[in-house]
Coordinates of C-alpha atoms and ligand atoms in Angstrom, one line a residue:
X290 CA 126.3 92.1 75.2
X291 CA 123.7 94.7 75.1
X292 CA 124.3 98.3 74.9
X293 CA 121.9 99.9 77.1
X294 CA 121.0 103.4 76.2
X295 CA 120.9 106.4 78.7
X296 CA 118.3 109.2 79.3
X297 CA 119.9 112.3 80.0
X298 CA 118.4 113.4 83.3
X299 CA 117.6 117.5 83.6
X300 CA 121.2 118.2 85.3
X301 CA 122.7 116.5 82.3
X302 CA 123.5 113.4 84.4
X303 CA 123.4 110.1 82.3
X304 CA 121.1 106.9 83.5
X305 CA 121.1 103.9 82.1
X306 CA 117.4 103.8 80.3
X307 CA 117.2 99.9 81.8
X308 CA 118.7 99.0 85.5
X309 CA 118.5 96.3 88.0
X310 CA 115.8 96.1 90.8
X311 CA 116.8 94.0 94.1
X312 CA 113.4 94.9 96.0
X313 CA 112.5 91.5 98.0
X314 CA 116.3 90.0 97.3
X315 CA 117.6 88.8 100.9
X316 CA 120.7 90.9 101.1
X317 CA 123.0 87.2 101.6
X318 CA 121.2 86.4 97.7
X319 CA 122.0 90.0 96.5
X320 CA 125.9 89.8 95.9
X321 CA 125.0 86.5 93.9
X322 CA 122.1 88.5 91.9
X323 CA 123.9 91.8 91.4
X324 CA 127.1 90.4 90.4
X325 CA 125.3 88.2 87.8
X326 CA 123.3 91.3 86.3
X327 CA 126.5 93.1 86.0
X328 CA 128.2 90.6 84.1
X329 CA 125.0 90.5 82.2
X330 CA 125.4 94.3 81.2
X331 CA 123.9 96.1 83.5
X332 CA 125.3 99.3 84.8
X333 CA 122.1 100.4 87.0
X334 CA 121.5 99.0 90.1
X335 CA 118.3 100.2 92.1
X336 CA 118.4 99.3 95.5
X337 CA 116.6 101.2 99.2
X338 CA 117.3 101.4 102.9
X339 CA 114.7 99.4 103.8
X340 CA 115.3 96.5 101.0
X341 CA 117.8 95.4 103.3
X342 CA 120.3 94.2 101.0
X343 CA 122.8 97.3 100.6
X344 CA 125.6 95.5 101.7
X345 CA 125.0 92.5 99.5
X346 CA 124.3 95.0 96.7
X347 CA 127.4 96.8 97.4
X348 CA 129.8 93.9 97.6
X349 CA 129.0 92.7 94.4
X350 CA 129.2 96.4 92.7
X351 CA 133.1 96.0 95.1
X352 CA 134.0 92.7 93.6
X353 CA 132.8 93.6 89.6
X354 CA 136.3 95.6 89.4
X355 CA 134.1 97.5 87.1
X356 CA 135.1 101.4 87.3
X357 CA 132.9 103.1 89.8
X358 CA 132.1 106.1 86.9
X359 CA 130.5 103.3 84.4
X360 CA 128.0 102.3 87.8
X361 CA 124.9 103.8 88.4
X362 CA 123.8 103.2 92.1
X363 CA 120.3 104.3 93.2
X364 CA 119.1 104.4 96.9
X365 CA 116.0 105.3 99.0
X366 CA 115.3 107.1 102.4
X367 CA 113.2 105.2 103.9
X368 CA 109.8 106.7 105.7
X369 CA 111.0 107.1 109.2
X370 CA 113.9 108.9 108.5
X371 CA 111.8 111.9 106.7
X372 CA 113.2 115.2 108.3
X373 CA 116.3 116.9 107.7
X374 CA 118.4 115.7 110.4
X375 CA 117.5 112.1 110.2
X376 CA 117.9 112.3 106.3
X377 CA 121.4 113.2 106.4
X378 CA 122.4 110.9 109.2
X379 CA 119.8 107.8 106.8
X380 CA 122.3 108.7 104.0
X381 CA 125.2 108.1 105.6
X382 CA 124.2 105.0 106.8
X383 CA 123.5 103.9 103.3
X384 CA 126.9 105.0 101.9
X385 CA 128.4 102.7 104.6
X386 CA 126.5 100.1 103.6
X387 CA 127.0 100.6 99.7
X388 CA 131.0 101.0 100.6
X389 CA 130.9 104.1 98.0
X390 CA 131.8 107.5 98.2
X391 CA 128.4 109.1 96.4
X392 CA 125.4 107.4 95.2
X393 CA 124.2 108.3 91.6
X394 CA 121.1 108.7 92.5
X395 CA 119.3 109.5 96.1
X396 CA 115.2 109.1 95.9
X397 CA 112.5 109.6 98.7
X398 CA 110.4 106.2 99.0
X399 CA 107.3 107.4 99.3
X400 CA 106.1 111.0 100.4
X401 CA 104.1 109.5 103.4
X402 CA 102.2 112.9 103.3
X403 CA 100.7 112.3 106.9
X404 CA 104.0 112.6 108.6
X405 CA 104.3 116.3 106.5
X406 CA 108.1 116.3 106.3
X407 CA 108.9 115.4 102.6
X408 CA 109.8 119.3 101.9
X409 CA 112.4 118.9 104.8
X410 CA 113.7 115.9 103.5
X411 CA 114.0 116.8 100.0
X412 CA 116.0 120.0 101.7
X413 CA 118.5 117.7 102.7
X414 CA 118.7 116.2 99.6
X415 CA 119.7 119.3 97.9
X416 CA 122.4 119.7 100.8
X417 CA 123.6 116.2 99.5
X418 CA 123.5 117.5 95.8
X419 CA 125.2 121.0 96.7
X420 CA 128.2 118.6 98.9
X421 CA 128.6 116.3 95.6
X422 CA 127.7 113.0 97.3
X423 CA 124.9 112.7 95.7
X424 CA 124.9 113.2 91.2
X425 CA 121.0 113.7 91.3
X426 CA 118.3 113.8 93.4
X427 CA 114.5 112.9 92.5
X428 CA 111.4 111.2 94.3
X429 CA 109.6 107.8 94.5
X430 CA 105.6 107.5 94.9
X431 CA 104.8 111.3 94.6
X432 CA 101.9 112.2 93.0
X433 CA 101.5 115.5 91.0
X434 CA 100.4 117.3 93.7
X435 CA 103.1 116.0 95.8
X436 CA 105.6 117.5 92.9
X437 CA 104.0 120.4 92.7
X438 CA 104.3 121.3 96.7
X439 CA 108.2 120.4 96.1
X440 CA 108.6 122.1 93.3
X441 CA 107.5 125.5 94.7
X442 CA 109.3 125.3 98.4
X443 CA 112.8 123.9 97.2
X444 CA 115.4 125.0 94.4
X445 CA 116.0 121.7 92.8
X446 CA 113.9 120.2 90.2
X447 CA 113.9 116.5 91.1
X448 CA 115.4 114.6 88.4
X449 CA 113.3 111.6 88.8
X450 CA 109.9 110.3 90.2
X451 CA 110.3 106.4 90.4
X452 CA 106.7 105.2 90.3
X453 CA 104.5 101.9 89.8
X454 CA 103.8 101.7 85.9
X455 CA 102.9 98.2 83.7
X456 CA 100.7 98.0 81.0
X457 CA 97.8 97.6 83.8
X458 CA 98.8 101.3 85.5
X459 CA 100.1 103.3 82.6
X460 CA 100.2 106.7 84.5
X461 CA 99.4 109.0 81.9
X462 CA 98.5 111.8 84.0
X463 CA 101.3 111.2 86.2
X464 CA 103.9 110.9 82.8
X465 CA 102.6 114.0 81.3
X466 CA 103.1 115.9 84.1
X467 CA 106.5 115.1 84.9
X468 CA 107.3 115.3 81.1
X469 CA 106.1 119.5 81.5
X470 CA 108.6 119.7 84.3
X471 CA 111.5 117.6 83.2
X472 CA 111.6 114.9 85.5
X473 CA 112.2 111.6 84.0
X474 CA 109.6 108.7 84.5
X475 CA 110.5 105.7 85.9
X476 CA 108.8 102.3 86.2
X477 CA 108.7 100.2 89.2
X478 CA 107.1 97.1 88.7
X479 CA 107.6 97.2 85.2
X480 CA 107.3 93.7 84.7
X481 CA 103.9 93.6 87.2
X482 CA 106.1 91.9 89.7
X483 CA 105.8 89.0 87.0
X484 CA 102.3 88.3 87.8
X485 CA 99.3 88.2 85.4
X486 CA 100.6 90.4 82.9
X487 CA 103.1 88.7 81.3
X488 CA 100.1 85.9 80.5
X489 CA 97.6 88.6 78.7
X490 CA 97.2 87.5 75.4
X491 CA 97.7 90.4 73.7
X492 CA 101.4 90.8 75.4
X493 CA 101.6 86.9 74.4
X494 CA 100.3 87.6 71.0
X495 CA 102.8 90.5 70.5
X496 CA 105.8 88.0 71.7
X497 CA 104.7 85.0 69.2
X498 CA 104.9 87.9 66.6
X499 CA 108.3 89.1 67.5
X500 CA 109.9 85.4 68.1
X501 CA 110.2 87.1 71.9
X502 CA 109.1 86.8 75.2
X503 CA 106.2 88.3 77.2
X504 CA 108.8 90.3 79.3
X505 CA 110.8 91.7 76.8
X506 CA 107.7 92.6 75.0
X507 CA 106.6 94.3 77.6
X508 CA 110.2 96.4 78.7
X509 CA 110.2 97.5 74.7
X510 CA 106.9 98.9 75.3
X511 CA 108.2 100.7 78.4
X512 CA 111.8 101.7 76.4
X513 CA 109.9 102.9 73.3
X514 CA 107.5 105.4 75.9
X515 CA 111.1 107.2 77.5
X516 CA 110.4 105.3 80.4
X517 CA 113.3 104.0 82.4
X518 CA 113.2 100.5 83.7
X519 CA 114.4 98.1 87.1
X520 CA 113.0 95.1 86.3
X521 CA 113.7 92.4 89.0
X522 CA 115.0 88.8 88.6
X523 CA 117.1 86.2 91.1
X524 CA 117.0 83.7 87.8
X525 CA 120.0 84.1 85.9
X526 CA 118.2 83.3 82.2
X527 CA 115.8 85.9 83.3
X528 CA 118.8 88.7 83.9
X529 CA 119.8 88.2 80.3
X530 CA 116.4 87.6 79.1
X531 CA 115.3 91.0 80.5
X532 CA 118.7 93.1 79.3
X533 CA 118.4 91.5 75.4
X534 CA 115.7 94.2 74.3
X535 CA 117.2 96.1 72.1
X536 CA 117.2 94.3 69.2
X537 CA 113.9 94.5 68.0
X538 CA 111.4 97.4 68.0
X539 CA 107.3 97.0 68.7
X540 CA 105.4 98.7 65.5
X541 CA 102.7 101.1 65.8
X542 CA 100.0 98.2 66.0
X543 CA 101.5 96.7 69.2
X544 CA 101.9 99.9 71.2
X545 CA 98.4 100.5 70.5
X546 CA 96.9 97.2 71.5
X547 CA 99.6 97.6 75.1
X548 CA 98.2 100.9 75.2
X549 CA 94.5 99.4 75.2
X550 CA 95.1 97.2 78.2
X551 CA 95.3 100.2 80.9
X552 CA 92.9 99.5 83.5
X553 CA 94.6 102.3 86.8
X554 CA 94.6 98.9 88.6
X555 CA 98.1 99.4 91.3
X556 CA 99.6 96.2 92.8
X557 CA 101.0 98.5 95.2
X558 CA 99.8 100.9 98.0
X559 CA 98.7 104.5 96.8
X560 CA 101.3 107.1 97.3
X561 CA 98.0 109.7 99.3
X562 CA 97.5 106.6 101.7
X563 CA 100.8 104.7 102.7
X564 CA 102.4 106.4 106.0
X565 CA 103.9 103.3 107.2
X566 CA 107.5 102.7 108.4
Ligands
NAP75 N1 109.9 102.8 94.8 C1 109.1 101.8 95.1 O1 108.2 102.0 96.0 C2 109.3 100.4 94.6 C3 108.3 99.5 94.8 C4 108.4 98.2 94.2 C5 109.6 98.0 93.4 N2 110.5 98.9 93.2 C6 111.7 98.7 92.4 O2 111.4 98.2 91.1 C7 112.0 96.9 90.9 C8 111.2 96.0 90.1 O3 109.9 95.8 90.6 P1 109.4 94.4 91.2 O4 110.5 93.7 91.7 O5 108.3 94.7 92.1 O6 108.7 93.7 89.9 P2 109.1 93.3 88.4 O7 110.5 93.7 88.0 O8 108.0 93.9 87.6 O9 108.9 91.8 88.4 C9 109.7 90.9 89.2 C10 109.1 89.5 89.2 O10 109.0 89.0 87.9 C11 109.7 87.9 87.7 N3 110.4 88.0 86.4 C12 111.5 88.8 86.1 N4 111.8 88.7 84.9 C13 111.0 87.8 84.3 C14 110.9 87.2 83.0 N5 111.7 87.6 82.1 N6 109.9 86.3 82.8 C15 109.1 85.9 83.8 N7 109.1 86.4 85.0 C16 110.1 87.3 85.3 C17 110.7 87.8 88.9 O11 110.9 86.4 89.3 P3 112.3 85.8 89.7 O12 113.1 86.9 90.5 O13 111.9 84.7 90.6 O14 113.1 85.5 88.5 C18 109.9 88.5 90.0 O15 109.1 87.7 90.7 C19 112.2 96.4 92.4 O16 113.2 95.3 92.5 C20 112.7 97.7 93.0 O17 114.0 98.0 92.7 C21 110.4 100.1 93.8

């Protein structure tokens, strides 16, 4: 079984480098998936409010008998509970759901900047951090600027900005800036939600070279930058496919030709723009 390594987030919290997505799983599929990625090896399970499935998610997490301390649960406030009150009363709801005590890590989805409130929420977050339900507390979808208002109004550097990043939306900007603050990078999407990228013949190319897949090709590139990664799967071959990447290491040659393939294309909304929920 693979060892996955952790990144040591800026309050000296441990994450496992590689976790779990269950974005689009049906929560009545999720037990089935989660409980098949744990006995895979993972330890990291990222999961969100409005993904539906934190029951599902937390009954397989229940039923692994695996000791809650070697878990690392993630959830997201979703968009219409920005606000303090509403954030507090959003996190109990997930904890319920979950069947835990504390998440590992709490993130806001998006900063859905035309509702304003993302300072307020984040103020609840800290409340969660101060109470010890919550181990860290970061941000999804925020933009420099975004960071940059937080960072100044609040206390609490957020440990994490969860963003979209594949080889076709590297994010250098983006990962620059949150490596001059200390807030770890991580990808959403890594994978390109499995669509065109894991045909590009350089990423094939790469994979012929290292008798490996496309996707694991692509997660090394993503391990070797510091970035940590959920990839997806409800196909149990993928799940160990997508965990067996640390036995092999892409040279100097194959970074650079990944590297080449940027093109700031987003499969997903952009964080100044999305208000919805
Ligand atoms: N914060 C945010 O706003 C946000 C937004 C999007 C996603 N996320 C998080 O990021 C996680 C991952 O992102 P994602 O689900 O969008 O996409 P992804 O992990 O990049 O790709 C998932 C897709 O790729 C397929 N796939 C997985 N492993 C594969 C492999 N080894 N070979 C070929 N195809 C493979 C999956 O198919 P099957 O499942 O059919 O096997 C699925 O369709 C989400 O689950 C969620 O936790 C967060």
């Amino acid at each position: 079984m693979s060892k996955v390594p952790p990144i040591i987030l800026n309050n000296g919290v441990e994450m496992p480098q590689l976790g779990f997505g269950v974005w689009q799983v049906p929560d009545a599929e999720a037990e089935t998936a989660v409980a098949t990625a744990l006995e895979a090896g993972y330890r990291s399970i990222d999961t969100a409010a409005i993904y539906g499935n934190e029951k599902g998610t937390g009954r397989a997490v229940a039923a692994s008998g695996i000791p809650r301390e070697e878990l690392f649960v993630t959830t997201k406030v979703w968009n219409s509970d920005h606000g303090y009150d509403a954030t507090l009363r959003a996190f109990d709801t997930s904890l319920a759901k979950l069947g835990l005590d504390h998440v590992d890590l709490y993130l806001i989805h998006w900063p859905t900047p035309a509702r304003d409130r993302y300072v307020d929420t984040y103020k609840a977050f800290e409340k969660l951090y101060a109470d010890g339900r919550v181990r860290a507390i970061g941000v999804s979808n925020f933009l420099p600027e975004h960071l940059e208002r937080l960072i100044g109004e609040t206390s609490v550097v957020p440990a994490v900005n969860q963003i979209e990043l594949h080889p076709h939306l590297q994010q250098h900007a983006a990962r620059e800036y949150h490596a001059e603050q200390g807030i770890a990078t991580e990808a959403w999407s890594p994978l390109g939600s499995g669509k065109g990228i894991l045909e590009i013949p350089a990423i094939v190319a790469i994979a012929q070279k290292h008798g490996r897949t496309p996707a694991q090709v692509v997660l090394r590139w993503h391990l070797q930058l510091g970035n940590i990664v959920i990839p997806k799967s409800v196909t149990p071959s993928r799940i160990a496919e997508n965990i067996d990447v640390f036995g092999f290491s892409l040279d100097a040659e194959d970074l650079a030709a990944i590297s080449a393939l940027n093109e700031d294309r987003r499969l997903g909304s952009h964080p100044a723009e999305f208000n919805a929920g």
